[in-house]
PDB file of C-alpha atoms in Angstrom:
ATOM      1  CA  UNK O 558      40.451  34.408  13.097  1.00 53.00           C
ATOM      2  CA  UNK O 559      37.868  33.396  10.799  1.00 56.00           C
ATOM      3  CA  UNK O 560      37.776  29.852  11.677  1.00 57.00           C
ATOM      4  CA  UNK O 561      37.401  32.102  15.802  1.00 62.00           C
ATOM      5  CA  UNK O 562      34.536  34.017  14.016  1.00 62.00           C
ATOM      6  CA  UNK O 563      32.295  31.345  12.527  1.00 63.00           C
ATOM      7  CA  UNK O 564      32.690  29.164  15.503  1.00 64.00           C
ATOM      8  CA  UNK O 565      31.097  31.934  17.864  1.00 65.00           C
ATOM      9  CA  UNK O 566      28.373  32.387  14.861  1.00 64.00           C
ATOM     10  CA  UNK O 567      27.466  29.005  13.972  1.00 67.00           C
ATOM     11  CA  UNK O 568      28.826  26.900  17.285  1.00 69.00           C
ATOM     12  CA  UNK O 569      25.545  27.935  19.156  1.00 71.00           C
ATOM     13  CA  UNK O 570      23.097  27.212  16.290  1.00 69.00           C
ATOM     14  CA  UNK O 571      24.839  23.784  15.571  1.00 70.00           C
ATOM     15  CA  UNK O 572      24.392  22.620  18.338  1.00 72.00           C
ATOM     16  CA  UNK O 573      20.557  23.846  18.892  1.00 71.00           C
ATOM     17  CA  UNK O 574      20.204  21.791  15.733  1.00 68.00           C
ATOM     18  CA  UNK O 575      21.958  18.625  17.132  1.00 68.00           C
ATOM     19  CA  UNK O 576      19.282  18.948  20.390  1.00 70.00           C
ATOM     20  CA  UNK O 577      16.500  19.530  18.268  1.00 70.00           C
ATOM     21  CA  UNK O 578      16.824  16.813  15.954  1.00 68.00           C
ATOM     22  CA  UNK O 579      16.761  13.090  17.626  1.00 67.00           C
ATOM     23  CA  UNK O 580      18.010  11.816  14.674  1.00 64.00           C
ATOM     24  CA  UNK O 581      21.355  13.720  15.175  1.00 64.00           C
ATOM     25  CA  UNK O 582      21.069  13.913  19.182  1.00 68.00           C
ATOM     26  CA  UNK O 583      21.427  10.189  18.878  1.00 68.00           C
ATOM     27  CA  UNK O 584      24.262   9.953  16.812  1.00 67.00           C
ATOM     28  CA  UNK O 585      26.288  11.626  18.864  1.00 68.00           C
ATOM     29  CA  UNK O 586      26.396   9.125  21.665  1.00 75.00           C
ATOM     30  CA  UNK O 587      26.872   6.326  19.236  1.00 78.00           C
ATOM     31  CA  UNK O 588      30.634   6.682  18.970  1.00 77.00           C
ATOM     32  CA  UNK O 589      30.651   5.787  23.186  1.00 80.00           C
ATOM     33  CA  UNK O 590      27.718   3.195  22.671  1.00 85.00           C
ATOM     34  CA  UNK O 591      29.520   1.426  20.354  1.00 85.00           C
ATOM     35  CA  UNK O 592      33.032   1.242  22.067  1.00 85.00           C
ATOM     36  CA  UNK O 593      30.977  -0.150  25.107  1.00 89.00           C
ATOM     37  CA  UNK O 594      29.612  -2.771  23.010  1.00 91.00           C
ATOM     38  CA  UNK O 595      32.879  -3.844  21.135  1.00 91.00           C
ATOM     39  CA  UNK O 596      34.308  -3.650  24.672  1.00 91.00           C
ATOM     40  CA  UNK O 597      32.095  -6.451  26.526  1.00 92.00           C
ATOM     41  CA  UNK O 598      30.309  -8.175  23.355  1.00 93.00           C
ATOM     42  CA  UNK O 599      33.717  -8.893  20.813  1.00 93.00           C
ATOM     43  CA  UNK O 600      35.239 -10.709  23.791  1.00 93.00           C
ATOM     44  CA  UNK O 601      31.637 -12.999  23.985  1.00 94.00           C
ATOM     45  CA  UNK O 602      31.288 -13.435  20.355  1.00 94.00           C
ATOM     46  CA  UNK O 603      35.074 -14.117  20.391  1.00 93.00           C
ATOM     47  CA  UNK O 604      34.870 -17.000  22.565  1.00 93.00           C
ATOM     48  CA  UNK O 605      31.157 -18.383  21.024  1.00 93.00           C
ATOM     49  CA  UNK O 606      33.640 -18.591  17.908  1.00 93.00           C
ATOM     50  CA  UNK O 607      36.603 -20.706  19.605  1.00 92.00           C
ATOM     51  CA  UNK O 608      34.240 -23.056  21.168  1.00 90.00           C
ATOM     52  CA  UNK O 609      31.409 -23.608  18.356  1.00 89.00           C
ATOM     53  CA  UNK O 610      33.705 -23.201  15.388  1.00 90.00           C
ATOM     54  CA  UNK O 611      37.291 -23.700  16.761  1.00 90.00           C
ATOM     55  CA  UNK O 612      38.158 -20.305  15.029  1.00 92.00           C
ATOM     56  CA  UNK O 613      40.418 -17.710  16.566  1.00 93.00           C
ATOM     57  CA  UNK O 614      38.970 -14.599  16.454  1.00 92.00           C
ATOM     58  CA  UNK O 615      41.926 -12.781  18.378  1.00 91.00           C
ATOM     59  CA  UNK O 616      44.158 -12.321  15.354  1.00 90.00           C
ATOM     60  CA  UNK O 617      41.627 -10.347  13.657  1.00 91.00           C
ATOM     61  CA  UNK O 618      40.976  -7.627  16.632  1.00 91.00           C
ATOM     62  CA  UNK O 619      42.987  -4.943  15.256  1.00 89.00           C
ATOM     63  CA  UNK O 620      41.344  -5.303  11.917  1.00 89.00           C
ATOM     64  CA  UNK O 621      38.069  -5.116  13.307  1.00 90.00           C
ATOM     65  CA  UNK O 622      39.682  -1.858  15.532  1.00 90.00           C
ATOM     66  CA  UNK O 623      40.715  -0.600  11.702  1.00 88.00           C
ATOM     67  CA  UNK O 624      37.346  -0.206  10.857  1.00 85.00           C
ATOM     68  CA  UNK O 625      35.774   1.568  13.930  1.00 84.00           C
ATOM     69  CA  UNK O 626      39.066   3.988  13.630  1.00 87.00           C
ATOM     70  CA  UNK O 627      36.523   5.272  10.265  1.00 86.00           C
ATOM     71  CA  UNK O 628      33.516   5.023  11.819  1.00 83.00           C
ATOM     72  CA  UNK O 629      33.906   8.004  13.969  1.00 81.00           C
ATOM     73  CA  UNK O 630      34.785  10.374  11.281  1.00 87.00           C
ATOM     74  CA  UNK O 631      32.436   8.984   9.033  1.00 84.00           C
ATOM     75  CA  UNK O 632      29.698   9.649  11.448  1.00 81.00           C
ATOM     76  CA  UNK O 633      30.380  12.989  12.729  1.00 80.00           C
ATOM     77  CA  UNK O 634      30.795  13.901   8.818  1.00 84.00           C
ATOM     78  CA  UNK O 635      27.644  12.384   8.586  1.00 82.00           C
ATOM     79  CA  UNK O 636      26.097  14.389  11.168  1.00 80.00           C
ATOM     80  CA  UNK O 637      27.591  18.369   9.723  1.00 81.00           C
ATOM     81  CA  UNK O 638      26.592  17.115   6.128  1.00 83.00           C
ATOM     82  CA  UNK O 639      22.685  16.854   6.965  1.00 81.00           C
ATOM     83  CA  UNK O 640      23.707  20.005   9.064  1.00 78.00           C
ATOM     84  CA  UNK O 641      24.966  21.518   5.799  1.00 79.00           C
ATOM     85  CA  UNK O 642      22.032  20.105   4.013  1.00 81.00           C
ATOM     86  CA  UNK O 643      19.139  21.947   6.499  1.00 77.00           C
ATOM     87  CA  UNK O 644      21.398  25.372   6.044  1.00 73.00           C
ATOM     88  CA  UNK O 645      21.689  25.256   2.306  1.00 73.00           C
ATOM     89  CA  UNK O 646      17.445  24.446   2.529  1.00 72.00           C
ATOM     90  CA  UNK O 647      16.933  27.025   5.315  1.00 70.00           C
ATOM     91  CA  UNK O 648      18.558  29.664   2.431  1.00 68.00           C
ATOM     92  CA  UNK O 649      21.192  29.963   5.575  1.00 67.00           C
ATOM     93  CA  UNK O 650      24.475  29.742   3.641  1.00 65.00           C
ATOM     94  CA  UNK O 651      23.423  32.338   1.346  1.00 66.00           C
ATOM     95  CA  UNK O 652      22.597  34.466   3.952  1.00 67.00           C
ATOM     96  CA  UNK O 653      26.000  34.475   5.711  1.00 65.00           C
ATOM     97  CA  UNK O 654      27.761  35.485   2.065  1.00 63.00           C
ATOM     98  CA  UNK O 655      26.394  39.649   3.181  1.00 64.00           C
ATOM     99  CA  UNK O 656      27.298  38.891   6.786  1.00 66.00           C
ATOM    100  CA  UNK O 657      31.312  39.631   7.857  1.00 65.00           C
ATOM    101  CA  UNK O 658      31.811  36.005   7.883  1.00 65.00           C
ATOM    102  CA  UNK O 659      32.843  35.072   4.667  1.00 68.00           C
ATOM    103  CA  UNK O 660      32.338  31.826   2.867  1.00 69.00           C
ATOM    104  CA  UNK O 661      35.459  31.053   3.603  1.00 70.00           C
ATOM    105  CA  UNK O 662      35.031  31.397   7.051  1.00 72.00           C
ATOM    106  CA  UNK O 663      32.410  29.528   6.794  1.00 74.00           C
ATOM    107  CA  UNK O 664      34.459  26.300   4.982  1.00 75.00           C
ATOM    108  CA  UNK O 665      37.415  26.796   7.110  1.00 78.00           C
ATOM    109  CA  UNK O 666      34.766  26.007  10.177  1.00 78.00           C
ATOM    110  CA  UNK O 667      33.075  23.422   8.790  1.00 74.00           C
ATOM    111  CA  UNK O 668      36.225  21.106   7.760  1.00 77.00           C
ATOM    112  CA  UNK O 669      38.110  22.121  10.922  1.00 82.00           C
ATOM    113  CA  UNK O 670      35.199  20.879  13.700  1.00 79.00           C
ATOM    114  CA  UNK O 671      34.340  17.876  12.296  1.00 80.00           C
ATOM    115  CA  UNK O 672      38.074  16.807  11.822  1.00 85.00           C
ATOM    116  CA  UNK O 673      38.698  18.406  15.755  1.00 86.00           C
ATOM    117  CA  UNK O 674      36.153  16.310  16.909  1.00 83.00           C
ATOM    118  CA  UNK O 675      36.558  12.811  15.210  1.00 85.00           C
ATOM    119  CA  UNK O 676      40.515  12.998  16.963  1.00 90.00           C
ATOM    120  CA  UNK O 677      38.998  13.694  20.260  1.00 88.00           C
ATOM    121  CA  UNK O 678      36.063  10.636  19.874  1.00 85.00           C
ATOM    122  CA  UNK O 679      38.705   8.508  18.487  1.00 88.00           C
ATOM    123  CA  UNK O 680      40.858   8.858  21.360  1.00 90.00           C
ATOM    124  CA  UNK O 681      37.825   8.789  23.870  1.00 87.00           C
ATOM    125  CA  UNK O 682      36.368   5.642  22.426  1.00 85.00           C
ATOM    126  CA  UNK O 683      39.792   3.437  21.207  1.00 86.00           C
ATOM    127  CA  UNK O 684      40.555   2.795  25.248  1.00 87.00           C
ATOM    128  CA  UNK O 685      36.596   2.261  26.393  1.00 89.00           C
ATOM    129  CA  UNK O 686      36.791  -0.360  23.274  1.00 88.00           C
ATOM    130  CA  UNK O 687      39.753  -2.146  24.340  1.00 84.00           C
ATOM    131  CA  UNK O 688      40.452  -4.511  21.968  1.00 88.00           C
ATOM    132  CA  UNK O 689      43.806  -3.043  20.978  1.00 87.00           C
ATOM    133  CA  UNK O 690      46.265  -1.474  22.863  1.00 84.00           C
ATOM    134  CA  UNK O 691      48.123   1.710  21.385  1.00 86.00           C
ATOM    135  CA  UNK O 692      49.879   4.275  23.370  1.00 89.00           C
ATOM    136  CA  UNK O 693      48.897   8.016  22.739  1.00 91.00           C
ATOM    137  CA  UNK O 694      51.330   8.908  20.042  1.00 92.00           C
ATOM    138  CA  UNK O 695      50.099   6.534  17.479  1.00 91.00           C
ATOM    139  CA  UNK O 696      46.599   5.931  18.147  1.00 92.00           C
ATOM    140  CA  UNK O 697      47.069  10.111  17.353  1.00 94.00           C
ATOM    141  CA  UNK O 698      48.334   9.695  14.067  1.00 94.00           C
ATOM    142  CA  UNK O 699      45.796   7.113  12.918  1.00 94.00           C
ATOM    143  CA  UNK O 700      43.024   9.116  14.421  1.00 93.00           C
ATOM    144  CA  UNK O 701      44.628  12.306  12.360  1.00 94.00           C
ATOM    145  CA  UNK O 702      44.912  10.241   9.293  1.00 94.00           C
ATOM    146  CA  UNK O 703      41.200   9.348   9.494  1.00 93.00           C
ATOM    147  CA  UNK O 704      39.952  12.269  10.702  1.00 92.00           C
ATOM    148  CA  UNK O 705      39.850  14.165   7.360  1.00 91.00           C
ATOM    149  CA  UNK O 706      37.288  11.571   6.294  1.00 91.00           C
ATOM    150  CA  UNK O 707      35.159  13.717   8.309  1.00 88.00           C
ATOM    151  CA  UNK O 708      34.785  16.504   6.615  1.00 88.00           C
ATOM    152  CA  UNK O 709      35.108  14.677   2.929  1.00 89.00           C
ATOM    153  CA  UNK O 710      32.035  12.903   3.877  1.00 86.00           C
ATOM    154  CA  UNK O 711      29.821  16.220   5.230  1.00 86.00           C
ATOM    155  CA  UNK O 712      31.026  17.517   1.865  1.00 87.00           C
ATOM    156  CA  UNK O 713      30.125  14.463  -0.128  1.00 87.00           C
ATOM    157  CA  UNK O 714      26.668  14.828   1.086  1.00 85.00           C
ATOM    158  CA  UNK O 715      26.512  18.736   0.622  1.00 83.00           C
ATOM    159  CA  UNK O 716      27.339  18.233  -3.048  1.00 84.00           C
ATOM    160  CA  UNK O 717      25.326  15.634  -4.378  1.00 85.00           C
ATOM    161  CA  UNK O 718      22.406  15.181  -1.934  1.00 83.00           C
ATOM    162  CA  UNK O 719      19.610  17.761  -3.216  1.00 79.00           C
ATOM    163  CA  UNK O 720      17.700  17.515  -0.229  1.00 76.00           C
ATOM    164  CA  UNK O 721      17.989  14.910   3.411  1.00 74.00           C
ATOM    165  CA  UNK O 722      16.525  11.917   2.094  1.00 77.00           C
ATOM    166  CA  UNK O 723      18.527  11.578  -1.010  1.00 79.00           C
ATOM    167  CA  UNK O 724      21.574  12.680   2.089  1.00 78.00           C
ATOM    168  CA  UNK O 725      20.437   9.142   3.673  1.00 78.00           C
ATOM    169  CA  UNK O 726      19.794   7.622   0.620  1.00 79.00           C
ATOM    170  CA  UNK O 727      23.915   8.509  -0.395  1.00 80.00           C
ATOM    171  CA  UNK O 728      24.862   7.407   3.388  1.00 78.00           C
ATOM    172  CA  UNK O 729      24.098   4.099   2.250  1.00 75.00           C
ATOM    173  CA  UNK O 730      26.325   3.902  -0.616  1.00 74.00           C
ATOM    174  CA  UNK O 731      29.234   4.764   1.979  1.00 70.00           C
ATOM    175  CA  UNK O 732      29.827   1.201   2.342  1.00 66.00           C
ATOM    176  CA  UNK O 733      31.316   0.901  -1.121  1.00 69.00           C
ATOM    177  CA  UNK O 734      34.564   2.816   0.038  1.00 68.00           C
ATOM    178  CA  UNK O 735      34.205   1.908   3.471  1.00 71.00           C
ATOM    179  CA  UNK O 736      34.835  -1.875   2.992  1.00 75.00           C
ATOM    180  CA  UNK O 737      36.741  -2.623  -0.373  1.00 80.00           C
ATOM    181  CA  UNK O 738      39.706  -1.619   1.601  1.00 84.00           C
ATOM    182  CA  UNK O 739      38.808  -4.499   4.322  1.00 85.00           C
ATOM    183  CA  UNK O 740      39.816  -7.011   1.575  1.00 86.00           C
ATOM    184  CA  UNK O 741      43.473  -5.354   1.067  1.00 86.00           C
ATOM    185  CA  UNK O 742      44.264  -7.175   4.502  1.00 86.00           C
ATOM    186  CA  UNK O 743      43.689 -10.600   2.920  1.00 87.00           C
ATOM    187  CA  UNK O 744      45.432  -9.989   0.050  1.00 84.00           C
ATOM    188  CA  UNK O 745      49.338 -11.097  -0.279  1.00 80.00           C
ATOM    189  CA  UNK O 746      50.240  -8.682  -3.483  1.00 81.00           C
ATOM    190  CA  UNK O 747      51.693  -5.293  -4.680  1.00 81.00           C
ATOM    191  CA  UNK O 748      48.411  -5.185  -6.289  1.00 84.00           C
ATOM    192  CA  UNK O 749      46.365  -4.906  -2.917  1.00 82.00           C
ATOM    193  CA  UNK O 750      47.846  -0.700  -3.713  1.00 86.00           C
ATOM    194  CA  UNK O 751      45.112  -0.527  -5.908  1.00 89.00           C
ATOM    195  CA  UNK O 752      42.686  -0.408  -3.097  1.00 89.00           C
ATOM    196  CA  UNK O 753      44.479   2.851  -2.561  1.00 90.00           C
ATOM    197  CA  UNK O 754      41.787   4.700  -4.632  1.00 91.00           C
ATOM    198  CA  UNK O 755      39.498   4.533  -1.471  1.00 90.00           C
ATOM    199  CA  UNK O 756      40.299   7.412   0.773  1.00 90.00           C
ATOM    200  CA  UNK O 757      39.338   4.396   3.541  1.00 90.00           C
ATOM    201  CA  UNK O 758      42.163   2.570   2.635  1.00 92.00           C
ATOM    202  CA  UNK O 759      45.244   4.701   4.316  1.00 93.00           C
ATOM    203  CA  UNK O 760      43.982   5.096   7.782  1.00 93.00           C
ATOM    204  CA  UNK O 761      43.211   1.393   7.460  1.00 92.00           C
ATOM    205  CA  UNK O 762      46.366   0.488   6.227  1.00 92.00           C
ATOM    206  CA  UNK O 763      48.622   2.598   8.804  1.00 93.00           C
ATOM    207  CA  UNK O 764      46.644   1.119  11.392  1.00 93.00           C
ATOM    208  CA  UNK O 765      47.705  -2.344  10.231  1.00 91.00           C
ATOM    209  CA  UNK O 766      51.510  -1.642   9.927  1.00 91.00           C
ATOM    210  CA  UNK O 767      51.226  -0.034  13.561  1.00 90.00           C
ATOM    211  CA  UNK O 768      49.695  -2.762  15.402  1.00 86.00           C
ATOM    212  CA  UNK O 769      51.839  -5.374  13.244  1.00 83.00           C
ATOM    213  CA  UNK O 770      55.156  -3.958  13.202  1.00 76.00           C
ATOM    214  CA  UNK O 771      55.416  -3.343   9.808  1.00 69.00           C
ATOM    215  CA  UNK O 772      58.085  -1.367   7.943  1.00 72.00           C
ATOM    216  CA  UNK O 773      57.503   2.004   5.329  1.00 80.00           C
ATOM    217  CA  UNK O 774      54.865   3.094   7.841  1.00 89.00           C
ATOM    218  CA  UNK O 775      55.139   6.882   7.217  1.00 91.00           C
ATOM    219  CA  UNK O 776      55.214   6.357   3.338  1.00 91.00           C
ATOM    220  CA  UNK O 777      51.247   5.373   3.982  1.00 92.00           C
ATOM    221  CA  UNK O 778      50.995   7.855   6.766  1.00 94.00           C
ATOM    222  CA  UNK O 779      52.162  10.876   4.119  1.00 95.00           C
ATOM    223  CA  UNK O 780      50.788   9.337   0.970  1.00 95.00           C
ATOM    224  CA  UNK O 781      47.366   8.839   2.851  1.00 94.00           C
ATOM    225  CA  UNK O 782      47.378  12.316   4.200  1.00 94.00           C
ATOM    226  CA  UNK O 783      48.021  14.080   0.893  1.00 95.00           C
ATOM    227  CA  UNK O 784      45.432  12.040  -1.110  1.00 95.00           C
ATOM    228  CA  UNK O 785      42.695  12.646   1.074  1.00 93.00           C
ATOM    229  CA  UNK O 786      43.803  16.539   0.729  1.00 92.00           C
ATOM    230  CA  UNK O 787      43.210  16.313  -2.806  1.00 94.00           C
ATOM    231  CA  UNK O 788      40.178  14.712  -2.690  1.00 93.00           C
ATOM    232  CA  UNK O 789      39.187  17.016  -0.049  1.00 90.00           C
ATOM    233  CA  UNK O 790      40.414  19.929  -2.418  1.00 90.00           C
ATOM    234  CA  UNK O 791      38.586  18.615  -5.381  1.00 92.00           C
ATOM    235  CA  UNK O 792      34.959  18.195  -3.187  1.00 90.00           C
ATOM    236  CA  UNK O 793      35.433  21.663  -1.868  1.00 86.00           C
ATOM    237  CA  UNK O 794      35.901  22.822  -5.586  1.00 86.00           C
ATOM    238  CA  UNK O 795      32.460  21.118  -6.292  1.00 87.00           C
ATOM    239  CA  UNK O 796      31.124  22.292  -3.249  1.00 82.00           C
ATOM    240  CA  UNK O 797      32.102  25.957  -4.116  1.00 77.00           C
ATOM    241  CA  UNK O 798      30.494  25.606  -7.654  1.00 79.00           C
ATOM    242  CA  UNK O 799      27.448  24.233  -5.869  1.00 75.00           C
ATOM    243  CA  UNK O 800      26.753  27.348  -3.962  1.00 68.00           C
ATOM    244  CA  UNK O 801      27.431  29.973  -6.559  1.00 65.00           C
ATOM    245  CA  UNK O 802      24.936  28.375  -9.247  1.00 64.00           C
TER     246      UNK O 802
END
């Protein structure tokens, strides 16, 4: 109910701030540009590769897929952390703690859209893309074992960005845990587990073993998911102190 509550509150003025801002109003259609482009210019680039180099870049399609599968979420967590960012500025959060919805609420809807959402662009843009073919159960699971890098990331920002430009400055640094995990695919070791201190890593990982075949697949599908509740847990601790300082 309060997750019902928030969403008739805040739903309306979200999105007024999405129109208003072309930043944001453009990131929203990037998730479908970009599947358009992976669709029609991976093939071209694919084939530029075979004939100039004589390198096959085929094998490597689902590990290319493995990365947009984080983009999405990263994106859209992106987009609710500057939201976040303008209502902690704007005094708005505060405001809400004498309204009937709570703070709670108020968490409860901002972890549950962005997470909603990133599934449903996920499973919109995988089949314009193209690159990989998964049928609807699993591309599911990997898009619900990404998605809470959604929310994660809208807190990360919320917590340790002061004001928007130090949020773009920290979007930047998103590349150290979005590709460290890339190089666990190279690697023939036990040790490659150690890239399992990114949050990136699982939904990378399960995506691997479910395009290859691989065995222990829901060991990385549960271990993944209850990791990236704790760090989820531990940001929303942060964020909570945050607000009541």
């Amino acid at each position: 109910m309060r997750s019902v509550t928030a969403l008739k509150a805040l739903g309306p003025i979200d999105v007024r701030n999405i129109i208003r801002d072309p930043l944001l109003r453009w990131m929203v259609f990037l998730p479908l540009l970009i599947g358009f482009l992976i669709r029609w210019g991976v093939p071209i680039l694919s084939t530029y590769l075979a004939g100039r180099f004589q390198f096959d870049l085929v094998p490597y399609y689902h590990l290319i897929m493995s990365a947009i599968l984080l983009q999405w979420p990263i994106l859209f967590g992106m987009i609710i952390g500057f939201l976040l960012l303008d209502q902690r500025d704007d005094q708005t959060i505060t405001a809400l703690q004498v309204t009937p919805l709570t703070l709670t609420g108020y968490l409860i809807y901002r972890i549950s859209l962005p997470l909603v959402v990133s599934i449903m662009i996920t499973l919109i843009s995988f089949p314009i893309a193209g690159l990989v073919e998964l049928s609807f159960l699993p591309l599911f699971l990997a898009a619900l074992l990404a998605a809470p890098l959604a929310p994660m990331f809208a807190l990360f920002l919320a917590t340790f960005a002061e004001n928007k430009v130090q949020g773009f400055a920290l979007t930047k640094a998103v590349g150290i845990v979005l590709w460290p995990p890339v190089f666990a695919y190279f690697i023939d070791s036990p040790w490659k587990l150690a890239f399992g201190i990114f949050p990136t890593y699982w939904p990378m990982k399960f995506f691997w073993l479910l395009t290859s075949g691989g065995g222990k697949i829901w060991i990385y599908f549960v271990v993944g998911l209850l990791y990236q509740i704790f760090v989820l847990w531990v940001l929303l601790k942060r964020f909570n102190k945050v607000m009541h300082r």
